[in-house]
Short mmCIF file of C-alpha atoms (C1' of nucleotides) in Angstrom, two decimals:
data_model
loop_
_atom_site.label_atom_id
_atom_site.label_comp_id
_atom_site.label_asym_id
_atom_site.label_seq_id
_atom_site.Cartn_x
_atom_site.Cartn_y
_atom_site.Cartn_z
CA UNK M 1 4.70 18.10 25.75
CA UNK M 2 5.94 15.41 26.48
CA UNK M 3 3.31 13.27 27.95
CA UNK M 4 2.46 11.13 24.46
CA UNK M 5 6.22 10.40 23.64
CA UNK M 6 6.79 9.47 27.37
CA UNK M 7 4.01 7.24 27.24
CA UNK M 8 5.06 5.36 23.88
CA UNK M 9 8.44 4.98 25.70
CA UNK M 10 6.41 3.63 29.13
CA UNK M 11 5.29 0.55 26.82
CA UNK M 12 8.41 -0.23 26.34
CA UNK M 13 10.64 0.40 29.36
CA UNK M 14 10.03 1.12 33.35
CA UNK M 15 10.57 5.33 33.59
CA UNK M 16 11.16 7.35 36.95
CA UNK M 17 9.77 10.54 37.72
CA UNK M 18 14.61 11.42 37.22
CA UNK M 19 14.44 10.01 33.83
CA UNK M 20 11.46 11.71 32.59
CA UNK M 21 12.89 14.83 34.08
CA UNK M 22 15.39 13.60 31.56
CA UNK M 23 13.45 12.64 28.89
CA UNK M 24 12.32 16.29 29.47
CA UNK M 25 15.70 18.16 28.98
CA UNK M 26 17.01 15.54 26.21
CA UNK M 27 13.68 15.75 24.03
CA UNK M 28 13.43 19.46 22.99
CA UNK M 29 10.42 20.99 21.52
CA UNK M 30 9.76 22.87 18.10
CA UNK M 31 7.78 23.79 15.11
CA UNK M 32 8.57 23.40 11.50
CA UNK M 33 5.47 25.71 8.71
CA UNK M 34 3.99 23.94 6.36
CA UNK M 35 6.66 23.81 3.71
CA UNK M 36 9.37 24.32 5.72
CA UNK M 37 12.09 21.44 5.71
CA UNK M 38 13.13 19.11 8.50
CA UNK M 39 16.47 17.77 6.63
CA UNK M 40 17.59 19.18 3.57
CA UNK M 41 19.49 16.90 1.34
CA UNK M 42 23.73 17.05 1.75
CA UNK M 43 22.57 17.82 4.62
CA UNK M 44 23.86 15.51 7.93
CA UNK M 45 20.61 14.60 9.95
CA UNK M 46 21.73 15.15 13.75
CA UNK M 47 18.21 14.77 15.27
CA UNK M 48 15.56 11.97 15.70
CA UNK M 49 12.37 13.95 15.82
CA UNK M 50 9.04 12.16 17.49
CA UNK M 51 6.29 13.94 15.70
CA UNK M 52 3.30 15.91 18.39
CA UNK M 53 0.86 16.99 15.67
CA UNK M 54 1.39 17.18 11.87
CA UNK M 55 2.66 16.09 8.92
CA UNK M 56 5.61 15.29 7.31
CA UNK M 57 6.91 13.83 4.06
CA UNK M 58 10.22 12.32 3.22
CA UNK M 59 10.86 12.31 -0.35
CA UNK M 60 14.78 11.98 -2.63
CA UNK M 61 15.88 13.82 -5.75
CA UNK M 62 15.77 11.62 -8.84
CA UNK M 63 16.57 13.41 -12.46
CA UNK M 64 14.34 16.62 -11.50
CA UNK M 65 11.94 14.64 -9.45
CA UNK M 66 10.52 14.16 -6.23
CA UNK M 67 10.12 10.13 -5.56
CA UNK M 68 7.84 10.26 -1.71
CA UNK M 69 8.67 7.46 -0.52
CA UNK M 70 6.76 8.15 3.35
CA UNK M 71 5.07 10.29 5.50
CA UNK M 72 5.41 10.47 9.34
CA UNK M 73 2.11 11.65 11.39
CA UNK M 74 1.41 11.96 14.62
CA UNK M 75 2.90 9.57 17.35
CA UNK M 76 5.63 8.58 14.71
CA UNK M 77 9.92 8.70 15.24
CA UNK M 78 11.86 10.17 12.63
CA UNK M 79 14.63 10.77 10.71
CA UNK M 80 17.50 9.99 7.90
CA UNK M 81 18.32 6.82 9.59
CA UNK M 82 20.77 6.18 6.40
CA UNK M 83 22.32 10.30 7.23
CA UNK M 84 21.86 10.05 10.83
CA UNK M 85 23.09 6.44 11.77
CA UNK M 86 26.86 6.98 10.49
CA UNK M 87 26.36 11.38 10.65
CA UNK M 88 27.07 11.37 6.50
CA UNK M 89 25.10 13.95 4.38
CA UNK M 90 21.80 12.61 3.29
CA UNK M 91 20.75 12.11 0.19
CA UNK M 92 17.20 12.76 1.11
CA UNK M 93 14.49 15.28 2.63
CA UNK M 94 11.85 16.06 5.13
CA UNK M 95 9.05 18.36 4.68
CA UNK M 96 6.63 19.53 6.51
CA UNK M 97 3.09 19.30 4.62
CA UNK M 98 0.99 20.62 7.59
CA UNK M 99 2.49 23.14 10.23
CA UNK M 100 3.89 19.98 12.58
CA UNK M 101 5.22 19.93 16.20
CA UNK M 102 7.26 18.08 17.03
CA UNK M 103 10.51 16.48 19.68
CA UNK M 104 13.94 16.44 18.79
CA UNK M 105 16.59 14.89 20.51
CA UNK M 106 20.57 15.56 19.09
CA UNK M 107 22.79 12.67 18.42
CA UNK M 108 24.74 13.60 21.12
CA UNK M 109 21.77 13.65 23.36
CA UNK M 110 20.60 10.69 21.98
CA UNK M 111 23.91 8.84 23.21
CA UNK M 112 23.32 10.79 27.03
CA UNK M 113 20.27 9.23 27.03
CA UNK M 114 21.22 5.77 25.90
CA UNK M 115 23.66 6.08 28.96
CA UNK M 116 21.28 8.14 31.37
CA UNK M 117 18.44 5.89 31.19
CA UNK M 118 18.27 2.16 32.35
CA UNK M 119 16.68 0.15 29.31
CA UNK M 120 17.10 3.17 27.33
CA UNK M 121 19.10 1.11 24.59
CA UNK M 122 16.27 -1.13 24.48
CA UNK M 123 13.88 1.06 23.95
CA UNK M 124 16.22 2.09 20.88
CA UNK M 125 16.34 -0.86 19.54
CA UNK M 126 12.77 -2.01 19.88
CA UNK M 127 12.03 1.23 18.44
CA UNK M 128 14.17 0.61 15.22
CA UNK M 129 12.74 -2.70 15.22
CA UNK M 130 8.85 -1.42 14.32
CA UNK M 131 9.54 1.80 12.58
CA UNK M 132 12.43 -1.31 10.57
CA UNK M 133 8.75 -4.22 10.24
CA UNK M 134 7.11 -1.40 9.00
CA UNK M 135 10.20 -0.48 5.94
CA UNK M 136 10.59 -4.36 5.46
CA UNK M 137 6.48 -4.35 5.15
CA UNK M 138 6.56 -1.61 2.52
CA UNK M 139 9.30 -2.50 0.14
CA UNK M 140 7.13 -6.91 0.15
CA UNK M 141 4.09 -4.60 -0.84
CA UNK M 142 6.35 -2.59 -3.48
CA UNK M 143 8.37 -5.77 -4.74
CA UNK M 144 4.82 -8.69 -5.36
CA UNK M 145 1.75 -5.83 -5.49
CA UNK M 146 -0.24 -4.20 -8.26
CA UNK M 147 -0.65 -0.38 -7.86
CA UNK M 148 -3.68 -1.04 -7.51
CA UNK M 149 -3.74 -2.68 -4.63
CA UNK M 150 -1.01 -0.44 -3.53
CA UNK M 151 -3.29 2.27 -3.00
CA UNK M 152 -6.21 0.16 -1.65
CA UNK M 153 -3.33 -0.91 0.92
CA UNK M 154 -2.31 2.60 1.37
CA UNK M 155 -5.51 3.91 1.78
CA UNK M 156 -6.64 1.36 4.31
CA UNK M 157 -3.77 1.64 6.18
CA UNK M 158 -3.03 5.54 6.15
CA UNK M 159 -7.08 6.37 6.73
CA UNK M 160 -6.77 9.07 7.95
CA UNK M 161 -3.86 10.69 6.72
CA UNK M 162 -5.35 10.11 2.67
CA UNK M 163 -7.09 13.46 2.95
CA UNK M 164 -4.35 15.58 4.22
CA UNK M 165 -1.97 14.21 1.34
CA UNK M 166 -2.56 16.05 -1.97
CA UNK M 167 -2.86 13.16 -4.66
CA UNK M 168 -0.22 13.58 -6.81
CA UNK M 169 2.00 12.69 -3.41
CA UNK M 170 0.19 9.58 -2.73
CA UNK M 171 1.21 8.29 -7.06
CA UNK M 172 5.16 8.57 -6.56
CA UNK M 173 4.23 6.71 -2.96
CA UNK M 174 3.32 4.41 -4.69
CA UNK M 175 5.28 4.86 -7.82
CA UNK M 176 2.94 5.60 -10.32
CA UNK M 177 2.42 9.10 -11.93
CA UNK M 178 -0.76 11.27 -11.04
CA UNK M 179 -2.70 10.94 -14.37
CA UNK M 180 -2.05 6.77 -13.78
CA UNK M 181 -3.33 6.98 -10.27
CA UNK M 182 -6.16 9.15 -11.23
CA UNK M 183 -6.64 5.75 -14.05
CA UNK M 184 -6.84 3.91 -11.19
CA UNK M 185 -9.22 5.35 -9.12
CA UNK M 186 -11.44 5.88 -11.91
CA UNK M 187 -11.28 1.85 -12.97
CA UNK M 188 -12.35 1.85 -9.15
CA UNK M 189 -15.46 4.56 -8.51
CA UNK M 190 -16.89 2.24 -11.27
CA UNK U 1 33.28 -21.45 14.31
CA UNK U 2 32.11 -18.44 16.04
CA UNK U 3 35.47 -16.81 15.43
CA UNK U 4 33.91 -14.66 12.76
CA UNK U 5 31.17 -14.18 14.28
CA UNK U 6 33.04 -12.89 17.91
CA UNK U 7 35.43 -10.58 15.32
CA UNK U 8 32.05 -9.15 13.98
CA UNK U 9 30.76 -8.65 17.43
CA UNK U 10 34.19 -6.77 18.66
CA UNK U 11 33.94 -3.91 15.77
CA UNK U 12 31.12 -2.74 18.24
CA UNK U 13 31.74 -3.60 21.52
CA UNK U 14 34.60 -5.40 23.90
CA UNK U 15 34.19 -9.01 24.87
CA UNK U 16 35.77 -10.89 27.45
CA UNK U 17 36.96 -14.42 27.49
CA UNK U 18 33.68 -15.36 29.92
CA UNK U 19 31.60 -13.06 26.91
CA UNK U 20 32.87 -15.34 24.39
CA UNK U 21 32.30 -18.48 26.33
CA UNK U 22 28.70 -17.36 26.49
CA UNK U 23 28.42 -16.65 23.47
CA UNK U 24 29.71 -19.93 22.26
CA UNK U 25 26.72 -21.66 24.82
CA UNK U 26 24.68 -19.52 22.78
CA UNK U 27 25.21 -19.35 19.67
CA UNK U 28 24.41 -23.40 18.42
CA UNK U 29 25.89 -24.33 14.88
CA UNK U 30 23.68 -25.77 12.72
CA UNK U 31 23.92 -27.38 8.55
CA UNK U 32 20.89 -27.03 6.11
CA UNK U 33 21.90 -28.38 2.81
CA UNK U 34 21.36 -27.26 -0.27
CA UNK U 35 17.33 -26.41 -0.66
CA UNK U 36 16.27 -27.27 2.69
CA UNK U 37 14.71 -24.65 4.87
CA UNK U 38 15.70 -22.42 7.50
CA UNK U 39 11.53 -21.83 7.38
CA UNK U 40 8.33 -22.46 5.83
CA UNK U 41 5.86 -20.02 6.02
CA UNK U 42 2.97 -20.37 8.10
CA UNK U 43 5.48 -21.01 11.93
CA UNK U 44 7.16 -18.86 14.19
CA UNK U 45 10.64 -17.67 12.94
CA UNK U 46 12.37 -18.70 16.79
CA UNK U 47 16.13 -18.29 15.88
CA UNK U 48 18.05 -15.60 14.32
CA UNK U 49 20.40 -17.19 12.63
CA UNK U 50 24.31 -15.28 11.11
CA UNK U 51 26.15 -17.33 7.83
CA UNK U 52 29.26 -19.10 8.93
CA UNK U 53 29.71 -20.35 4.88
CA UNK U 54 26.65 -20.52 2.05
CA UNK U 55 23.90 -18.91 0.36
CA UNK U 56 20.26 -18.35 1.32
CA UNK U 57 17.32 -16.87 -0.98
CA UNK U 58 14.51 -14.53 0.72
CA UNK U 59 11.03 -15.33 -0.69
CA UNK U 60 7.48 -14.99 -0.03
CA UNK U 61 4.48 -16.94 -1.73
CA UNK U 62 1.61 -14.59 -3.89
CA UNK U 63 -0.53 -15.93 -5.90
CA UNK U 64 2.04 -19.33 -6.18
CA UNK U 65 4.72 -17.44 -7.45
CA UNK U 66 7.50 -16.90 -5.12
CA UNK U 67 9.00 -14.00 -5.35
CA UNK U 68 12.91 -13.41 -3.89
CA UNK U 69 13.45 -10.15 -2.59
CA UNK U 70 16.69 -10.70 -0.32
CA UNK U 71 19.65 -12.91 -0.55
CA UNK U 72 21.99 -13.88 2.98
CA UNK U 73 25.16 -14.43 2.18
CA UNK U 74 29.04 -15.39 4.48
CA UNK U 75 28.83 -13.19 7.43
CA UNK U 76 25.30 -12.24 6.86
CA UNK U 77 22.71 -12.02 10.09
CA UNK U 78 18.99 -13.29 9.08
CA UNK U 79 15.95 -14.06 10.64
CA UNK U 80 12.88 -13.03 9.52
CA UNK U 81 11.90 -10.03 11.57
CA UNK U 82 8.35 -9.71 11.06
CA UNK U 83 7.98 -12.73 12.92
CA UNK U 84 10.87 -13.37 15.16
CA UNK U 85 10.27 -9.97 17.04
CA UNK U 86 6.34 -10.06 17.32
CA UNK U 87 6.85 -13.90 17.51
CA UNK U 88 4.27 -14.27 14.85
CA UNK U 89 3.55 -16.83 12.93
CA UNK U 90 5.74 -16.21 9.06
CA UNK U 91 4.75 -15.08 5.60
CA UNK U 92 8.11 -15.92 4.22
CA UNK U 93 10.34 -18.78 3.56
CA UNK U 94 14.24 -18.90 3.38
CA UNK U 95 15.90 -21.85 2.16
CA UNK U 96 19.35 -22.60 1.40
CA UNK U 97 20.91 -22.21 -2.30
CA UNK U 98 23.59 -24.01 -1.03
CA UNK U 99 25.40 -26.65 1.72
CA UNK U 100 24.78 -23.85 4.41
CA UNK U 101 26.85 -23.60 7.59
CA UNK U 102 24.81 -21.02 10.29
CA UNK U 103 25.36 -20.57 14.20
CA UNK U 104 21.82 -20.14 15.61
CA UNK U 105 20.21 -18.71 18.65
CA UNK U 106 16.74 -18.89 19.77
CA UNK U 107 14.42 -16.92 21.19
CA UNK U 108 15.08 -16.89 24.43
CA UNK U 109 18.46 -17.36 24.37
CA UNK U 110 18.33 -14.15 22.66
CA UNK U 111 17.31 -12.29 25.81
CA UNK U 112 19.59 -14.27 27.51
CA UNK U 113 22.77 -12.84 25.80
CA UNK U 114 21.20 -9.44 25.98
CA UNK U 115 21.39 -9.81 30.11
CA UNK U 116 24.22 -11.40 30.33
CA UNK U 117 26.68 -9.39 28.59
CA UNK U 118 27.08 -5.38 28.94
CA UNK U 119 26.83 -3.78 24.93
CA UNK U 120 24.95 -6.72 24.29
CA UNK U 121 21.57 -4.08 24.01
CA UNK U 122 24.15 -1.96 21.81
CA UNK U 123 25.43 -4.89 19.75
CA UNK U 124 21.52 -5.91 18.83
CA UNK U 125 21.14 -2.40 17.66
CA UNK U 126 24.23 -1.47 15.46
CA UNK U 127 23.15 -4.63 14.12
CA UNK U 128 19.49 -3.93 13.41
CA UNK U 129 20.58 -0.53 12.38
CA UNK U 130 23.00 -2.10 9.85
CA UNK U 131 20.20 -3.99 8.04
CA UNK U 132 18.13 -1.05 8.49
CA UNK U 133 19.72 1.17 6.60
CA UNK U 134 20.44 -1.89 4.34
CA UNK U 135 17.10 -2.04 3.46
CA UNK U 136 16.27 1.20 3.34
CA UNK U 137 18.75 1.82 0.31
CA UNK U 138 16.94 -1.32 -1.15
CA UNK U 139 13.75 -0.10 -0.79
CA UNK U 140 14.18 3.54 -2.28
CA UNK U 141 15.90 1.70 -5.40
CA UNK U 142 13.20 -0.18 -5.62
CA UNK U 143 10.93 2.73 -6.17
CA UNK U 144 13.21 5.28 -7.93
CA UNK U 145 14.86 2.98 -10.27
CA UNK U 146 14.48 1.81 -13.75
CA UNK U 147 15.18 -2.06 -13.55
CA UNK U 148 17.87 -1.99 -16.01
CA UNK U 149 19.87 0.16 -13.18
CA UNK U 150 18.82 -2.38 -10.64
CA UNK U 151 20.63 -4.89 -11.99
CA UNK U 152 23.40 -3.42 -12.86
CA UNK U 153 23.26 -2.46 -9.26
CA UNK U 154 22.76 -5.84 -7.67
CA UNK U 155 25.95 -7.54 -10.18
CA UNK U 156 28.35 -4.39 -8.82
CA UNK U 157 26.91 -5.19 -5.43
CA UNK U 158 27.19 -9.16 -4.92
CA UNK U 159 30.12 -9.89 -7.25
CA UNK U 160 30.63 -12.87 -5.11
CA UNK U 161 26.69 -14.11 -4.94
CA UNK U 162 25.33 -13.27 -9.13
CA UNK U 163 27.38 -16.30 -10.64
CA UNK U 164 26.07 -18.41 -7.08
CA UNK U 165 22.20 -17.83 -7.95
CA UNK U 166 20.08 -18.97 -11.14
CA UNK U 167 19.34 -16.20 -13.29
CA UNK U 168 15.29 -16.57 -12.66
CA UNK U 169 15.55 -15.18 -9.34
CA UNK U 170 17.96 -12.76 -9.87
CA UNK U 171 14.97 -11.60 -12.18
CA UNK U 172 12.60 -11.77 -9.56
CA UNK U 173 14.76 -10.12 -7.06
CA UNK U 174 14.98 -6.95 -9.46
CA UNK U 175 11.25 -7.10 -9.80
CA UNK U 176 10.27 -8.43 -13.18
CA UNK U 177 10.21 -10.97 -14.87
CA UNK U 178 13.03 -14.36 -15.80
CA UNK U 179 12.51 -13.30 -19.58
CA UNK U 180 12.35 -9.72 -19.05
CA UNK U 181 16.08 -9.87 -17.00
CA UNK U 182 17.27 -12.17 -20.24
CA UNK U 183 16.32 -8.79 -22.66
CA UNK U 184 17.51 -6.47 -20.42
CA UNK U 185 20.53 -8.65 -20.59
CA UNK U 186 21.12 -8.82 -24.67
CA UNK U 187 20.55 -5.27 -24.08
CA UNK U 188 23.55 -4.44 -22.26
CA UNK U 189 25.77 -6.50 -24.46
CA UNK U 190 25.45 -4.69 -27.21
"C1'" DC N 1 -12.84 37.51 -12.67
"C1'" DG N 2 -8.97 35.59 -13.70
"C1'" DT N 3 -4.61 33.19 -11.95
"C1'" DT N 4 -2.77 28.91 -10.22
"C1'" DC N 5 -2.34 24.25 -9.71
"C1'" DA N 6 -4.33 20.23 -8.40
"C1'" DG N 7 -6.64 16.55 -10.95
"C1'" DT N 8 -8.96 14.97 -15.47
"C1'" DT N 9 -9.14 12.83 -19.78
"C1'" DG N 10 -7.50 11.63 -24.18
"C1'" DA N 11 -4.56 9.81 -27.74
"C1'" DC N 12 0.46 7.98 -28.28
"C1'" DT N 13 4.57 5.56 -26.93
"C1'" DA N 14 7.52 2.50 -24.68
"C1'" DA N 15 8.62 -1.62 -21.29
"C1'" DG N 16 7.59 -5.21 -19.22
"C1'" DG N 17 4.17 -9.80 -19.25
"C1'" DT N 18 2.34 -13.99 -21.72
"C1'" DC N 19 2.27 -17.59 -24.41
"C1'" DA N 20 5.02 -20.67 -26.75
"C1'" DA N 21 8.91 -22.39 -28.80
"C1'" DT N 22 13.74 -23.33 -29.29
"C1'" DT N 23 17.80 -23.53 -27.30
"C1'" DC N 24 21.83 -23.89 -24.57
"C1'" DC N 25 24.05 -26.82 -20.60
"C1'" DC N 26 25.59 -30.17 -17.96
"C1'" DG N 27 24.64 -34.73 -15.33
"C1'" DT N 28 23.80 -39.40 -16.48
"C1'" DG N 29 22.89 -43.98 -18.59
"C1'" DG N 30 23.11 -47.13 -22.59
"C1'" DC S 1 32.19 -41.41 -25.79
"C1'" DC S 2 28.02 -40.10 -26.89
"C1'" DA S 3 23.03 -39.63 -26.58
"C1'" DC S 4 18.99 -38.43 -23.56
"C1'" DG S 5 16.86 -35.39 -20.34
"C1'" DG S 6 15.64 -31.71 -18.34
"C1'" DG S 7 15.82 -27.70 -16.54
"C1'" DA S 8 17.37 -22.24 -17.16
"C1'" DA S 9 17.96 -18.93 -20.52
"C1'" DT S 10 16.36 -16.81 -24.81
"C1'" DT S 11 13.69 -15.51 -28.53
"C1'" DG S 12 9.38 -14.05 -30.98
"C1'" DA S 13 4.41 -12.11 -31.19
"C1'" DC S 14 1.78 -9.98 -28.85
"C1'" DC S 15 -1.11 -8.11 -25.04
"C1'" DT S 16 -1.45 -4.95 -20.96
"C1'" DT S 17 0.02 -1.65 -17.95
"C1'" DA S 18 2.27 2.62 -16.77
"C1'" DG S 19 4.47 6.70 -19.32
"C1'" DT S 20 4.41 11.42 -21.89
"C1'" DC S 21 2.31 14.93 -23.82
"C1'" DA S 22 -0.85 17.68 -24.28
"C1'" DA S 23 -5.62 19.87 -23.62
"C1'" DC S 24 -9.33 20.94 -20.62
"C1'" DT S 25 -11.62 21.74 -16.04
"C1'" DG S 26 -12.69 22.96 -11.69
"C1'" DA S 27 -11.52 24.33 -7.10
"C1'" DA S 28 -8.79 28.12 -4.24
"C1'" DC S 29 -7.62 32.12 -3.37
"C1'" DG S 30 -6.42 37.38 -4.74
#
DNA sequence: CGTTCAGTTGACTAAGGTCAATTCCCGTGG
DNA sequence: CCACGGGAATTGACCTTAGTCAACTGAACG
């Protein structure tokens, strides 16, 4: 249950058997059905999660439109950092696109985790660094890349999920309407 | 010289007099003239900096065009995380738009900082969290906001720097050409 | 076999890009 | 003090790309 998570952590810090027991106690297994929400806007995001299996979608509502800005899949940490870190109400939604198995840790338990395990702070920092680098690359791609290139990068980078996500969510992620993505795909095929 | 930096850190962690001495030893003062570079693409970014005074611009070169994606000013930490964290060659440039006074810490000295001061890991994590939240908000604005709204948000959020930055850099930051920004400004005035 | 919803296609519109000319601003040198 | 030069900003005319609205296709499911 916690094997993948522990393996992730061991790439960064050493964990004793006791440490692993602490982790197994603090990170609680949970399931989300397809269409179920991990987080709804207006609520404070009280957990960080780790995806063992499944697929999540992050989006904001803007003028009645859902803007998807990220996906999470096997081996990803996820939370709404904007809400979780300062513990203020969230403006985003996190929805399961498939039945998803996760491990979650609450805000107070995360503080316990940082205090109980040597190097946990370090792991927290490093884990965030990697999420951060990902976000930076995404941001730069959005600034600089043509929409067609963004689509090509998406299918190159996430081959594992491209067929699990409806096309209109991918269009939203790229920053265009489904019709436009359809036209781009047509252009690419010829 | 290190007052502002130390004050910043003290908002997050306790620092003894000895700690402050360590910080003063590890964070080295330096100056950049207007037009001088802190980082050029192709080089590994070997320092994190803190801005005491001045103004920096971050940009990437894409098809002969400079795409500005961020600015740094008084009280900001800065580095190219994508290059600094894994210590690989950078794809971005950091240029001083004004004479800028900075404090910098090298990668090895940062590891020393983390090891020598209790809570330093924590400060590193928290500092990154705030930069990260900023980046997330920026990313979401780019996804979801009209260009005119992006401009309005920019002048609302950075009133201190809007008059210190040439308009064509702001246009680039927003994600449009200088001509388009000029037309948006005209539209807003009427 | 019909309902539903994702995806495609067509016709038209709107926003931003491109190219080029012009104006504005500011520092420098006659 | 004024004229000139150069880069920034503006404006105009036209083009390209994505958005909008609407109709249609196709696969999934009861």
